[in-house]
């Protein structure tokens, strides 16, 4: 059974990323951050309190674990800005 804390965390992250203007796609217990119709990042609960963020391109590629929602948002913002440069 999925822990309620993890579900609450991913729903909160979904709301924050949507409010920030990101295109979101829900995938089970995770969310995809889309850019130009393609997956840019994949976010899933690492624990009831932290997220793991998978970035699919650029210098930040890879999985970044133990991130708060705020840190995940900053990481994705930085990665997107860098990939546009």
mmCIF file of N, CA and C in Angstrom, residues 2 7 10-11 25-31 42:
data_model
loop_
_atom_site.group_PDB
_atom_site.id
_atom_site.type_symbol
_atom_site.label_atom_id
_atom_site.label_comp_id
_atom_site.label_asym_id
_atom_site.label_seq_id
_atom_site.Cartn_x
_atom_site.Cartn_y
_atom_site.Cartn_z
ATOM 1 N N UNK A 2 0.471 2.243 -0.768
ATOM 2 C CA UNK A 2 1.229 3.487 -0.879
ATOM 3 C C UNK A 2 1.055 4.303 0.392
ATOM 4 N N UNK A 7 1.945 10.151 -1.024
ATOM 5 C CA UNK A 7 0.893 10.649 -1.903
ATOM 6 C C UNK A 7 0.635 12.130 -1.641
ATOM 7 N N UNK A 10 3.547 14.203 -3.208
ATOM 8 C CA UNK A 10 3.540 14.338 -4.670
ATOM 9 C C UNK A 10 2.381 15.242 -5.106
ATOM 10 N N UNK A 11 1.259 15.199 -4.393
ATOM 11 C CA UNK A 11 0.138 16.092 -4.717
ATOM 12 C C UNK A 11 0.509 17.545 -4.429
ATOM 13 N N UNK A 25 2.425 16.214 -16.100
ATOM 14 C CA UNK A 25 1.709 14.981 -16.455
ATOM 15 C C UNK A 25 1.853 14.032 -15.277
ATOM 16 N N UNK A 26 0.720 13.559 -14.763
ATOM 17 C CA UNK A 26 0.740 12.621 -13.634
ATOM 18 C C UNK A 26 0.983 11.216 -14.163
ATOM 19 N N UNK A 27 1.915 10.509 -13.544
ATOM 20 C CA UNK A 27 2.260 9.142 -13.932
ATOM 21 C C UNK A 27 2.301 8.305 -12.659
ATOM 22 N N UNK A 28 1.203 7.650 -12.323
ATOM 23 C CA UNK A 28 1.154 6.863 -11.100
ATOM 24 C C UNK A 28 1.427 7.721 -9.891
ATOM 25 N N UNK A 29 2.420 7.353 -9.106
ATOM 26 C CA UNK A 29 2.784 8.104 -7.906
ATOM 27 C C UNK A 29 3.858 9.155 -8.203
ATOM 28 N N UNK A 30 4.051 9.463 -9.457
ATOM 29 C CA UNK A 30 5.076 10.427 -9.849
ATOM 30 C C UNK A 30 4.457 11.487 -10.757
ATOM 31 N N UNK A 31 5.246 12.517 -11.044
ATOM 32 C CA UNK A 31 4.842 13.516 -12.027
ATOM 33 C C UNK A 31 5.988 13.748 -12.994
ATOM 34 N N UNK A 42 11.417 13.924 -14.184
ATOM 35 C CA UNK A 42 10.493 12.975 -13.569
ATOM 36 C C UNK A 42 10.707 13.085 -12.068
#
